[in-house]
Amino acid sequence: MIKTGISSQIRYVTNVDGETTDVLVPIELWQQLMSSVNPDNVSGLAWIDEQEPKAQILADLQESVRQAAVGQTFPVSELWDDIEA
């Protein structure tokens, strides 16, 4: 539920048919919302990455080291192939 003070700051954008298409939020409120989602703004990591368990991070690192040890590597240029712009 949105508190009365907050809801009075939010503006809705509608199309010609009157359907809500977007929401405008004052920058100060937006920054408060973002800091509540990702309180560690220093790291720059996405929220999902911040929440990844340390055990999973360690397991991923161990698997990467194992793959490198047996020669399962690929050029750095391929790292960017699956990343969307």
PDB file of C-alpha atoms in Angstrom:
ATOM      1  CA  MET A   1       0.000   0.000   0.000  1.00  0.00           C
ATOM      2  CA  ILE A   2       1.291   3.468  -0.879  1.00  0.00           C
ATOM      3  CA  LYS A   3       1.280   6.039   1.876  1.00  0.00           C
ATOM      4  CA  THR A   4      -0.798   9.157   1.205  1.00  0.00           C
ATOM      5  CA  GLY A   5       2.255  11.456   1.138  1.00  0.00           C
ATOM      6  CA  ILE A   6       3.973   9.323  -1.469  1.00  0.00           C
ATOM      7  CA  SER A   7       0.953   8.693  -3.662  1.00  0.00           C
ATOM      8  CA  SER A   8       0.325  12.428  -3.958  1.00  0.00           C
ATOM      9  CA  GLN A   9       3.783  12.805  -5.542  1.00  0.00           C
ATOM     10  CA  ILE A  10       3.255  10.175  -8.233  1.00  0.00           C
ATOM     11  CA  ARG A  11       1.896  11.193 -11.651  1.00  0.00           C
ATOM     12  CA  TYR A  12       0.494   8.810 -14.226  1.00  0.00           C
ATOM     13  CA  VAL A  13       0.898   9.159 -17.976  1.00  0.00           C
ATOM     14  CA  THR A  14      -1.923   7.936 -20.179  1.00  0.00           C
ATOM     15  CA  ASN A  15      -2.257   7.381 -23.893  1.00  0.00           C
ATOM     16  CA  VAL A  16      -5.032   8.793 -26.097  1.00  0.00           C
ATOM     17  CA  ASP A  17      -7.312   5.937 -25.022  1.00  0.00           C
ATOM     18  CA  GLY A  18      -6.887   6.867 -21.363  1.00  0.00           C
ATOM     19  CA  GLU A  19      -4.827   3.765 -20.559  1.00  0.00           C
ATOM     20  CA  THR A  20      -2.002   4.247 -18.065  1.00  0.00           C
ATOM     21  CA  THR A  21       1.317   3.754 -19.841  1.00  0.00           C
ATOM     22  CA  ASP A  22       3.951   5.233 -17.534  1.00  0.00           C
ATOM     23  CA  VAL A  23       4.541   6.641 -14.070  1.00  0.00           C
ATOM     24  CA  LEU A  24       6.429   9.815 -13.200  1.00  0.00           C
ATOM     25  CA  VAL A  25       8.134   9.864  -9.826  1.00  0.00           C
ATOM     26  CA  PRO A  26      10.106  12.795  -8.383  1.00  0.00           C
ATOM     27  CA  ILE A  27      13.849  12.089  -8.428  1.00  0.00           C
ATOM     28  CA  GLU A  28      14.186  12.298  -4.649  1.00  0.00           C
ATOM     29  CA  LEU A  29      11.484   9.664  -4.179  1.00  0.00           C
ATOM     30  CA  TRP A  30      13.054   7.539  -6.933  1.00  0.00           C
ATOM     31  CA  GLN A  31      16.426   7.647  -5.176  1.00  0.00           C
ATOM     32  CA  GLN A  32      14.800   6.580  -1.911  1.00  0.00           C
ATOM     33  CA  LEU A  33      13.100   3.678  -3.666  1.00  0.00           C
ATOM     34  CA  MET A  34      16.319   2.604  -5.363  1.00  0.00           C
ATOM     35  CA  SER A  35      18.315   2.762  -2.148  1.00  0.00           C
ATOM     36  CA  SER A  36      15.723   0.547  -0.448  1.00  0.00           C
ATOM     37  CA  VAL A  37      16.086  -2.001  -3.268  1.00  0.00           C
ATOM     38  CA  ASN A  38      19.880  -1.766  -3.420  1.00  0.00           C
ATOM     39  CA  PRO A  39      21.194  -0.213  -0.202  1.00  0.00           C
ATOM     40  CA  ASP A  40      24.812  -0.800  -1.260  1.00  0.00           C
ATOM     41  CA  ASN A  41      25.086   1.790  -4.021  1.00  0.00           C
ATOM     42  CA  VAL A  42      28.877   1.639  -3.798  1.00  0.00           C
ATOM     43  CA  SER A  43      29.206  -1.851  -5.300  1.00  0.00           C
ATOM     44  CA  GLY A  44      27.231  -1.115  -8.447  1.00  0.00           C
ATOM     45  CA  LEU A  45      25.949  -4.693  -8.541  1.00  0.00           C
ATOM     46  CA  ALA A  46      22.385  -5.487  -9.459  1.00  0.00           C
ATOM     47  CA  TRP A  47      20.063  -6.427  -6.613  1.00  0.00           C
ATOM     48  CA  ILE A  48      19.977 -10.066  -7.714  1.00  0.00           C
ATOM     49  CA  ASP A  49      23.780 -10.231  -7.601  1.00  0.00           C
ATOM     50  CA  GLU A  50      23.857  -8.645  -4.160  1.00  0.00           C
ATOM     51  CA  GLN A  51      21.498 -11.363  -2.904  1.00  0.00           C
ATOM     52  CA  GLU A  52      23.427 -14.327  -4.316  1.00  0.00           C
ATOM     53  CA  PRO A  53      24.530 -16.617  -1.477  1.00  0.00           C
ATOM     54  CA  LYS A  54      28.265 -16.654  -0.745  1.00  0.00           C
ATOM     55  CA  ALA A  55      28.240 -20.440  -1.072  1.00  0.00           C
ATOM     56  CA  GLN A  56      26.975 -20.116  -4.666  1.00  0.00           C
ATOM     57  CA  ILE A  57      29.623 -17.526  -5.504  1.00  0.00           C
ATOM     58  CA  LEU A  58      32.306 -19.853  -4.115  1.00  0.00           C
ATOM     59  CA  ALA A  59      30.906 -22.838  -6.021  1.00  0.00           C
ATOM     60  CA  ASP A  60      30.900 -20.830  -9.273  1.00  0.00           C
ATOM     61  CA  LEU A  61      34.495 -19.745  -8.685  1.00  0.00           C
ATOM     62  CA  GLN A  62      35.590 -23.313  -7.901  1.00  0.00           C
ATOM     63  CA  GLU A  63      33.913 -24.560 -11.089  1.00  0.00           C
ATOM     64  CA  SER A  64      35.647 -21.848 -13.129  1.00  0.00           C
ATOM     65  CA  VAL A  65      39.032 -22.794 -11.679  1.00  0.00           C
ATOM     66  CA  ARG A  66      38.347 -26.478 -12.400  1.00  0.00           C
ATOM     67  CA  GLN A  67      37.417 -25.696 -16.012  1.00  0.00           C
ATOM     68  CA  ALA A  68      40.547 -23.576 -16.474  1.00  0.00           C
ATOM     69  CA  ALA A  69      42.735 -26.346 -15.028  1.00  0.00           C
ATOM     70  CA  VAL A  70      41.502 -28.842 -17.639  1.00  0.00           C
ATOM     71  CA  GLY A  71      41.741 -26.351 -20.487  1.00  0.00           C
ATOM     72  CA  GLN A  72      38.037 -25.615 -20.872  1.00  0.00           C
ATOM     73  CA  THR A  73      38.559 -21.957 -21.727  1.00  0.00           C
ATOM     74  CA  PHE A  74      37.465 -19.653 -24.524  1.00  0.00           C
ATOM     75  CA  PRO A  75      38.551 -16.257 -25.866  1.00  0.00           C
ATOM     76  CA  VAL A  76      37.570 -13.188 -23.852  1.00  0.00           C
ATOM     77  CA  SER A  77      35.808 -11.812 -26.941  1.00  0.00           C
ATOM     78  CA  GLU A  78      33.217 -14.598 -26.566  1.00  0.00           C
ATOM     79  CA  LEU A  79      32.295 -13.394 -23.079  1.00  0.00           C
ATOM     80  CA  TRP A  80      30.409 -10.493 -24.633  1.00  0.00           C
ATOM     81  CA  ASP A  81      28.483 -12.583 -27.178  1.00  0.00           C
ATOM     82  CA  ASP A  82      25.559 -13.326 -24.859  1.00  0.00           C
ATOM     83  CA  ILE A  83      25.320  -9.869 -23.314  1.00  0.00           C
ATOM     84  CA  GLU A  84      22.488  -7.741 -24.654  1.00  0.00           C
ATOM     85  CA  ALA A  85      23.225  -4.114 -25.400  1.00  0.00           C
TER      86      ALA A  85
END
